[in-house]
Short mmCIF file of C-alpha atoms and ligand atoms in Angstrom, two decimals:
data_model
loop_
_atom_site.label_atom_id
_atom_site.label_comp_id
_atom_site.label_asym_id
_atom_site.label_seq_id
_atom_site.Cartn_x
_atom_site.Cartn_y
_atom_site.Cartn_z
CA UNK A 4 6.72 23.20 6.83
CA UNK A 5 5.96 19.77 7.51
CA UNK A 6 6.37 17.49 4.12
CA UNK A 7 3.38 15.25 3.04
CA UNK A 8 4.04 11.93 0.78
CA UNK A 9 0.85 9.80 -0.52
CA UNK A 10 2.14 6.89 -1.58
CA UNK A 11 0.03 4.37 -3.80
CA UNK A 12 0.17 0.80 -2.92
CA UNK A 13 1.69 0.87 0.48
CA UNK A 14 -0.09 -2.27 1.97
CA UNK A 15 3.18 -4.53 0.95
CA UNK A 16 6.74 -4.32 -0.62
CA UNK A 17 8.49 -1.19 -1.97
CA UNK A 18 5.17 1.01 -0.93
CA UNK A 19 5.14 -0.37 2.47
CA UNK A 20 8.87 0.15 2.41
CA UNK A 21 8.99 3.85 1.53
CA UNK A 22 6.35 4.75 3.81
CA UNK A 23 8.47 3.34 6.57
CA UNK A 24 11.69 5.62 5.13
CA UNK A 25 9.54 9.22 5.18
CA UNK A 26 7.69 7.92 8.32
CA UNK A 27 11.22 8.25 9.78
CA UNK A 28 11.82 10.90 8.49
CA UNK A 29 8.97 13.40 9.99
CA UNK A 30 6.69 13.43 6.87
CA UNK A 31 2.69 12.88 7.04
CA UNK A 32 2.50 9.58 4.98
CA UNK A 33 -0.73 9.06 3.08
CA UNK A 34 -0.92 4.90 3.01
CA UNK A 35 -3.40 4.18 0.12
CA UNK A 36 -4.25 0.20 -0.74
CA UNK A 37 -7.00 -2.10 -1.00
CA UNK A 38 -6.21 -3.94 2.06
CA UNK A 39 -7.94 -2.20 4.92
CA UNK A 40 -6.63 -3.99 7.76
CA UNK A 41 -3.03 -3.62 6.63
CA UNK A 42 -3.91 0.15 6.29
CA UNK A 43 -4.50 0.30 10.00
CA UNK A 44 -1.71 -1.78 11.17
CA UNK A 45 0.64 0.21 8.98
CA UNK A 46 -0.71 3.53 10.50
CA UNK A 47 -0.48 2.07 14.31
CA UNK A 48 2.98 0.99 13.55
CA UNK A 49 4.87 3.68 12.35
CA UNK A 50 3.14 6.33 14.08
CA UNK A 51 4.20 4.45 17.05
CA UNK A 52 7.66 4.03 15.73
CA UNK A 53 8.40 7.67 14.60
CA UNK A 54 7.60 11.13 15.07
CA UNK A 55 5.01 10.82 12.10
CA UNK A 56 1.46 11.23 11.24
CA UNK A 57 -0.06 8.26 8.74
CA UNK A 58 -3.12 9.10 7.00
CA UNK A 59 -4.58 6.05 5.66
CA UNK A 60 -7.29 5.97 2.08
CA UNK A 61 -8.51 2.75 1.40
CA UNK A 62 -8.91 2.93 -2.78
CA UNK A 63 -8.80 0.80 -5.73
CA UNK A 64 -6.50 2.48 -8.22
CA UNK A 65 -8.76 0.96 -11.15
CA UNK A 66 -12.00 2.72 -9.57
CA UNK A 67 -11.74 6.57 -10.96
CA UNK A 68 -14.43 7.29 -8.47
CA UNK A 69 -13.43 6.57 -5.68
CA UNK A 70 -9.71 7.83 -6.78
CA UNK A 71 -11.47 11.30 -6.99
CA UNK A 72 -13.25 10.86 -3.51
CA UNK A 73 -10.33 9.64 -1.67
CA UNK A 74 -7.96 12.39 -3.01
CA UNK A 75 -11.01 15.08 -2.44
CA UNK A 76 -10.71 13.71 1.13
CA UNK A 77 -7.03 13.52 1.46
CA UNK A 78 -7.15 17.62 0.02
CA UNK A 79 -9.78 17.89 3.49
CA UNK A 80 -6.43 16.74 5.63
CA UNK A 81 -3.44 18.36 4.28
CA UNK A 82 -2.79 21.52 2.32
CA UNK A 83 -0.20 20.92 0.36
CA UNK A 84 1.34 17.58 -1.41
CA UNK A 85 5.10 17.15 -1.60
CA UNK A 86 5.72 13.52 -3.10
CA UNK A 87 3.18 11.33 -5.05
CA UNK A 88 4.43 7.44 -5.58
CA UNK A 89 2.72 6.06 -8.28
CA UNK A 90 3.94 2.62 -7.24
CA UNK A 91 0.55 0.60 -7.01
CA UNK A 92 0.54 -2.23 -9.76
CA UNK A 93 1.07 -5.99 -10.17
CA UNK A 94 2.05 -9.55 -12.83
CA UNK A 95 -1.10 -11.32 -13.45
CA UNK A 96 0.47 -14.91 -15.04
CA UNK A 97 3.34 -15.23 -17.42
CA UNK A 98 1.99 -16.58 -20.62
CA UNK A 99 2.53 -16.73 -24.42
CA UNK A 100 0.57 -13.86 -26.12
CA UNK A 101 -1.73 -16.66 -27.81
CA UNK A 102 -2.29 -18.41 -24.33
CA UNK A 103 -3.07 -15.14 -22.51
CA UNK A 104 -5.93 -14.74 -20.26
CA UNK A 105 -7.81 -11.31 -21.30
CA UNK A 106 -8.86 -11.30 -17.19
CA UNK A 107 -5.29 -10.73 -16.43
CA UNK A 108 -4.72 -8.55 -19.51
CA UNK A 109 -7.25 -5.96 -18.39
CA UNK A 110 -6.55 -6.01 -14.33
CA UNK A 111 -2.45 -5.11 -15.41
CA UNK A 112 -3.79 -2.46 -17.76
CA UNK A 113 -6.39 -1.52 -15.42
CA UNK A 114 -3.91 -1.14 -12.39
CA UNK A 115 -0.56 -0.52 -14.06
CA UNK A 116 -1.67 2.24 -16.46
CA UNK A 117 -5.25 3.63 -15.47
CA UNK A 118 -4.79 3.50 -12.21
CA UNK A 119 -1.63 5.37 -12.68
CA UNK A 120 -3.43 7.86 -14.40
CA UNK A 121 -6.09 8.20 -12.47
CA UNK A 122 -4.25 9.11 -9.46
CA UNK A 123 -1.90 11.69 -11.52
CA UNK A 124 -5.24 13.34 -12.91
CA UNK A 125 -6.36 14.35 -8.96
CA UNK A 126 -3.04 14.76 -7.74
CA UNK A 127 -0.99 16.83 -10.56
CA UNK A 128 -3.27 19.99 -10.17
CA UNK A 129 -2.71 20.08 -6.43
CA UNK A 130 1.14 20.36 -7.35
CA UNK A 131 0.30 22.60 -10.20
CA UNK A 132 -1.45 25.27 -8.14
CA UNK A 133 1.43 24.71 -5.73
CA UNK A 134 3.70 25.51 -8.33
CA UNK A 135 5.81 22.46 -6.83
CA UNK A 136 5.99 18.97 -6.44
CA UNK A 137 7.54 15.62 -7.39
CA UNK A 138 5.80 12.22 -9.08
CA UNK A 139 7.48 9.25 -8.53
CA UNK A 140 6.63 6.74 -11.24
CA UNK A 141 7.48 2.80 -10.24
CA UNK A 142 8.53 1.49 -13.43
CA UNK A 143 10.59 -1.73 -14.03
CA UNK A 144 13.12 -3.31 -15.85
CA UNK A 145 10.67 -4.07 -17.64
CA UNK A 146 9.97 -0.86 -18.78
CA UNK A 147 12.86 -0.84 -20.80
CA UNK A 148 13.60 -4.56 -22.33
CA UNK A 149 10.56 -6.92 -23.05
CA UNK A 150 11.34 -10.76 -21.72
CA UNK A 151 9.71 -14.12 -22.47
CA UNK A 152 6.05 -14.29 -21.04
CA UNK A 153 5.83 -11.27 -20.26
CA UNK A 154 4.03 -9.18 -22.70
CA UNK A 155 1.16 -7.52 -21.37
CA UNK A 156 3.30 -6.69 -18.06
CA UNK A 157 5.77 -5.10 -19.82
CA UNK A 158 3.34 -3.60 -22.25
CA UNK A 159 2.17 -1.37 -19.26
CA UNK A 160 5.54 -0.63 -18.18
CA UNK A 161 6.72 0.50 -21.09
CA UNK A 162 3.72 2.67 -20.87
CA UNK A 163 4.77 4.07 -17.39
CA UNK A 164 7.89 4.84 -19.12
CA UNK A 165 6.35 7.20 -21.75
CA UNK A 166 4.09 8.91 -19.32
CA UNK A 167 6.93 9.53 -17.18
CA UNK A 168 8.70 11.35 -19.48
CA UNK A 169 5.75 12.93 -21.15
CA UNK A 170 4.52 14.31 -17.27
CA UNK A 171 8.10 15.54 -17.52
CA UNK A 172 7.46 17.47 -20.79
CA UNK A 173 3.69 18.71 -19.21
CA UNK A 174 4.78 19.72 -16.05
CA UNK A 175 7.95 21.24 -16.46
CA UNK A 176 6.84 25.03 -16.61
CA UNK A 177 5.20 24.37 -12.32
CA UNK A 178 8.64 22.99 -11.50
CA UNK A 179 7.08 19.90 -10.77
CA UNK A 180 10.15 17.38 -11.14
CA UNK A 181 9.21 13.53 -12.22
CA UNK A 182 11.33 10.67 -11.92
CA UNK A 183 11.07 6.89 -13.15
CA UNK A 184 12.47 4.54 -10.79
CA UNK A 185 12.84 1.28 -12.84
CA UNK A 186 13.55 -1.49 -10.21
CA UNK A 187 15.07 -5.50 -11.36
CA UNK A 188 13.54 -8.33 -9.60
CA UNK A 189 12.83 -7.75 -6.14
CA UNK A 190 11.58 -9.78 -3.31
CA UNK A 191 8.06 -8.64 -2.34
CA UNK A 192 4.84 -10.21 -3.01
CA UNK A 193 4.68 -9.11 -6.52
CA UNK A 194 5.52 -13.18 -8.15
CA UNK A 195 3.06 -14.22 -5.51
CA UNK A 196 0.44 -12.23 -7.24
CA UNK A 197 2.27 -13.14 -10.54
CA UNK A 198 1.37 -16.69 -9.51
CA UNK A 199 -1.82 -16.51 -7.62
CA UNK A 200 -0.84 -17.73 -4.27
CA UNK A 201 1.57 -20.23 -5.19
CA UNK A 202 4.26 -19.41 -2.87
CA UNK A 203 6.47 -22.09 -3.81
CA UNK A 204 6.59 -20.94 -7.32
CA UNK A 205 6.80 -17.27 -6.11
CA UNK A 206 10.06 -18.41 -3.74
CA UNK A 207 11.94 -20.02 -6.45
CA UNK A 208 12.12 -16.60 -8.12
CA UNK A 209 14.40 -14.78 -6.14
CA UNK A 210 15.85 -18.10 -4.04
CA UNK A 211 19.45 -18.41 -6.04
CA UNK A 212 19.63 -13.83 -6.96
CA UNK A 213 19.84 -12.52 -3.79
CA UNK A 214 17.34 -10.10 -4.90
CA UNK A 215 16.61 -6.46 -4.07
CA UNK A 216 15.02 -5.91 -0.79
CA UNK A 217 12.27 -3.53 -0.79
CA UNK A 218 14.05 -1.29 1.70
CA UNK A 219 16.80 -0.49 -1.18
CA UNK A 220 14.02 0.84 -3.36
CA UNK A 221 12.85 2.72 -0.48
CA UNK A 222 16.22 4.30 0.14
CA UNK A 223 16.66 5.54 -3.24
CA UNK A 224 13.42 6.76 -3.46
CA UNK A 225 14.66 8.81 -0.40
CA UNK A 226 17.35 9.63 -2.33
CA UNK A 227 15.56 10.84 -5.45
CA UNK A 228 13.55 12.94 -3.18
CA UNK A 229 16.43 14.65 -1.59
CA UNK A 230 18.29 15.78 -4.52
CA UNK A 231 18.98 19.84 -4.56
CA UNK A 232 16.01 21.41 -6.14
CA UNK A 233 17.39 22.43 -9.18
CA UNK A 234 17.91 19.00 -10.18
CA UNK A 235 16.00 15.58 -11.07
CA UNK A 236 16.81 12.20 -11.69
CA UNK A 237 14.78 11.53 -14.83
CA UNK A 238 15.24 7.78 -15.39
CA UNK A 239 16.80 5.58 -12.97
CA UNK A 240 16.92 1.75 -13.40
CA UNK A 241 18.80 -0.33 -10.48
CA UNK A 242 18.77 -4.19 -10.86
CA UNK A 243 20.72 -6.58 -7.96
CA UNK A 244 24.26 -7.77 -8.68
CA UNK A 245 23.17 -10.53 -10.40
CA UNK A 246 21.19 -9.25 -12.96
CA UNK A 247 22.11 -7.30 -15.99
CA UNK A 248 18.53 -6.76 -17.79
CA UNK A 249 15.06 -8.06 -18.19
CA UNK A 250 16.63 -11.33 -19.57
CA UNK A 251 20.18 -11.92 -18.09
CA UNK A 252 20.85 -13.12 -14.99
CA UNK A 253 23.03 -15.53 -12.65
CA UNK A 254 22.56 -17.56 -9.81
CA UNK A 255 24.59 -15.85 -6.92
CA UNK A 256 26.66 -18.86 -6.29
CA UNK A 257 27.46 -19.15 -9.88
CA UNK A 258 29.23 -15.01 -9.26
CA UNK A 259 33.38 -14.93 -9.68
CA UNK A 260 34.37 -13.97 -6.51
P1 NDP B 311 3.53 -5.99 -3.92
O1 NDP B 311 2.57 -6.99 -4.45
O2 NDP B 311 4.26 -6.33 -2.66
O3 NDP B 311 2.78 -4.58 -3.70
C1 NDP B 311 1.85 -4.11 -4.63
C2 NDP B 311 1.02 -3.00 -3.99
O4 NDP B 311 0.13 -2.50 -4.99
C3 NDP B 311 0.20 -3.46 -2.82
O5 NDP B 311 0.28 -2.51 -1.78
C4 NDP B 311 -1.21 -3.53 -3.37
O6 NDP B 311 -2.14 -3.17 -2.35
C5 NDP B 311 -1.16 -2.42 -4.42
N1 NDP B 311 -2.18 -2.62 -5.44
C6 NDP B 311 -2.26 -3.60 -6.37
N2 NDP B 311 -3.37 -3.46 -7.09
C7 NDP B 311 -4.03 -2.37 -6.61
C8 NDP B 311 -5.24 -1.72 -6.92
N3 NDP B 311 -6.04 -2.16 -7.90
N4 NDP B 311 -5.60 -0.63 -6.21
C9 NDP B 311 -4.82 -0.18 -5.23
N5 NDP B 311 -3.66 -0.73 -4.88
C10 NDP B 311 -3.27 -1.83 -5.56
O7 NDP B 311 4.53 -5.72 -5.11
P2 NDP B 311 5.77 -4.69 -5.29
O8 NDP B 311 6.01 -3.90 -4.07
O9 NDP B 311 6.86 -5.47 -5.87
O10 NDP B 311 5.17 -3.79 -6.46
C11 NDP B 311 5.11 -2.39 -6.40
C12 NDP B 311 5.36 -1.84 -7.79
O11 NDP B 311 6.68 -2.18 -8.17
C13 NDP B 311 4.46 -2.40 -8.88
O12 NDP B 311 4.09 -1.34 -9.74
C14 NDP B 311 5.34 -3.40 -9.60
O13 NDP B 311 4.95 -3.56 -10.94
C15 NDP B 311 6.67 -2.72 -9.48
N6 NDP B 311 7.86 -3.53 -9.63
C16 NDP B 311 8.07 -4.66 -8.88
C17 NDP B 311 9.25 -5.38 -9.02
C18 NDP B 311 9.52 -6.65 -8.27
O14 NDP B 311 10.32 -7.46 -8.76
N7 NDP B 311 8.92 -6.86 -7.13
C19 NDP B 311 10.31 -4.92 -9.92
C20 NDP B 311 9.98 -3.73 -10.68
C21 NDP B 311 8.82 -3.07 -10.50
P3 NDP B 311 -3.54 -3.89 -2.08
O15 NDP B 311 -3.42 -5.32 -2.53
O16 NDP B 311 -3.75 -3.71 -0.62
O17 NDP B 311 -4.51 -3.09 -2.89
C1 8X3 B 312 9.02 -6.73 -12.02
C2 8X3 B 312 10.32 -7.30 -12.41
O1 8X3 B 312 11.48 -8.85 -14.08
O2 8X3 B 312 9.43 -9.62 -13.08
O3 8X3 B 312 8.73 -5.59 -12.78
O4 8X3 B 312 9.35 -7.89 -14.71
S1 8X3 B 312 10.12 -8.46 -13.61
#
């Protein structure tokens, strides 16, 4: 039986990046983003690449409307779901909690956690009646150690951490398997949205780390997915070589080698 993935947040970085992996791998992709025009050129590409079909729903995660509708329709086009990615989400600024802008407070709660939710809501009873299934929570670092600045960003991942264990606890009598992937700093557009278009600002992030590359996350999401199916990774947190947590790192030059 042909395997279906619906990935959230696939117009860029590790979504983009995973949907490319299962794309390769013979599975009907569900693309979901904001970003209509990246939707199609996604869809063109890697069903041009690989013996795939791409099924693209244009949503806002923070819109529990149209989450419904677009999952009603994606329910219209496949009849089972395999994989959900809960990887949508984003950094709005990097301030002190008594300098932070409530705007960017709400859209990371908004996205990060509620939008989170709201896809699980339309998606977990699919897997439920299935009696099968596996939810693949993006997390972070940051999920597990706060770091300067970063309060209300970590705040929600911390909160993906919870509900990825609690899913666990809710789901486990379907067989429905749920991991956290907890990625370091990676080199996407995510500081770029951190830092509202300034790209210089966004570059000097990762310039001196040698970062992860969205393709790693991709291929241990692969990995996760493939495991035998009496077993699940739970929790997995993977930072590059030069990072240890949220808040130490090293320039790679500055690496004994
Ligand atoms: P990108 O900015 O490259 O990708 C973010 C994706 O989320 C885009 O496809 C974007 O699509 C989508 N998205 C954002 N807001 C919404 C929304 N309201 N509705 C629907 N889709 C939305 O960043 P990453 O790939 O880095 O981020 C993916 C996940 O990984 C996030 O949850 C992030 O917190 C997490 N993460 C990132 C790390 C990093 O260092 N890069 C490290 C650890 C975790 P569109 O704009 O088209 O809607
Ligand atoms: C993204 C990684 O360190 O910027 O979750 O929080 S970090």
């Amino acid at each position: 039986m042909n395997k279906t993935i619906l990935i959230t947040g696939a117009t860029s970085g590790f979504g983009k990046s995973i949907a490319e992996k299962f794309a390769q791998n013979g599975y009907t992709v569900c693309v979901t983003g904001r970003r209509t025009d990246r939707l199609a050129a996604i869809k063109s590409e890697l069903e041009g690449a690989y013996p795939c079909k791409v099924i693209t729903l244009e949503f806002d995660v923070r819109d529990k409307v149209a989450v419904k509708e677009a999952i009603d329709q994606l329910k219209t086009q496949v009849d089972h779901i395999d994989i959900l990615v809960n990887n949508a989400g984003l950094a709005s600024g990097l301030s002190s909690i008594e300098d932070g802008d409530t705007d960017d407070w709400d859209l990371m709660i908004d996205t990060n956690l509620k939008g989170l939710l709201y896809v699980t809501r339309q998606v977990a009873p699919v897997m439920t009646k299935q009696a099968y299934g596996h939810i693949i929570n993006i997390g972070s670092t940051a999920s597990k150690m706060v770091y300067k600045n970063g309060n209300v960003y970590c705040a929600t991942k911390f909160a993906v951490d919870a509900l990825n264990q609690a899913m666990r606890v809710d789901l486990l009598n379907y067989g429905i398997k749920v991991t956290g992937i907890n990625p370091g700093m990676a080199e996407t557009e995510f500081s770029l949205v951190r830092f509202k278009g300034d790209e210089e600002r966004a570059k000097n992030v990762y310039a001196e780390i040698n970062p992860i590359k969205p393709e790693d996350i991709a291929d241990i999401t692969w990995y996760c997915a493939n495991l035998p199916p009496h077993l699940c990774i739970n929790d997995l947190t993977v930072t590059c070589l030069t990072q240890a947590s949220s808040v130490y790192s090293i320039k790679e030059a500055d690496r004994i080698k």
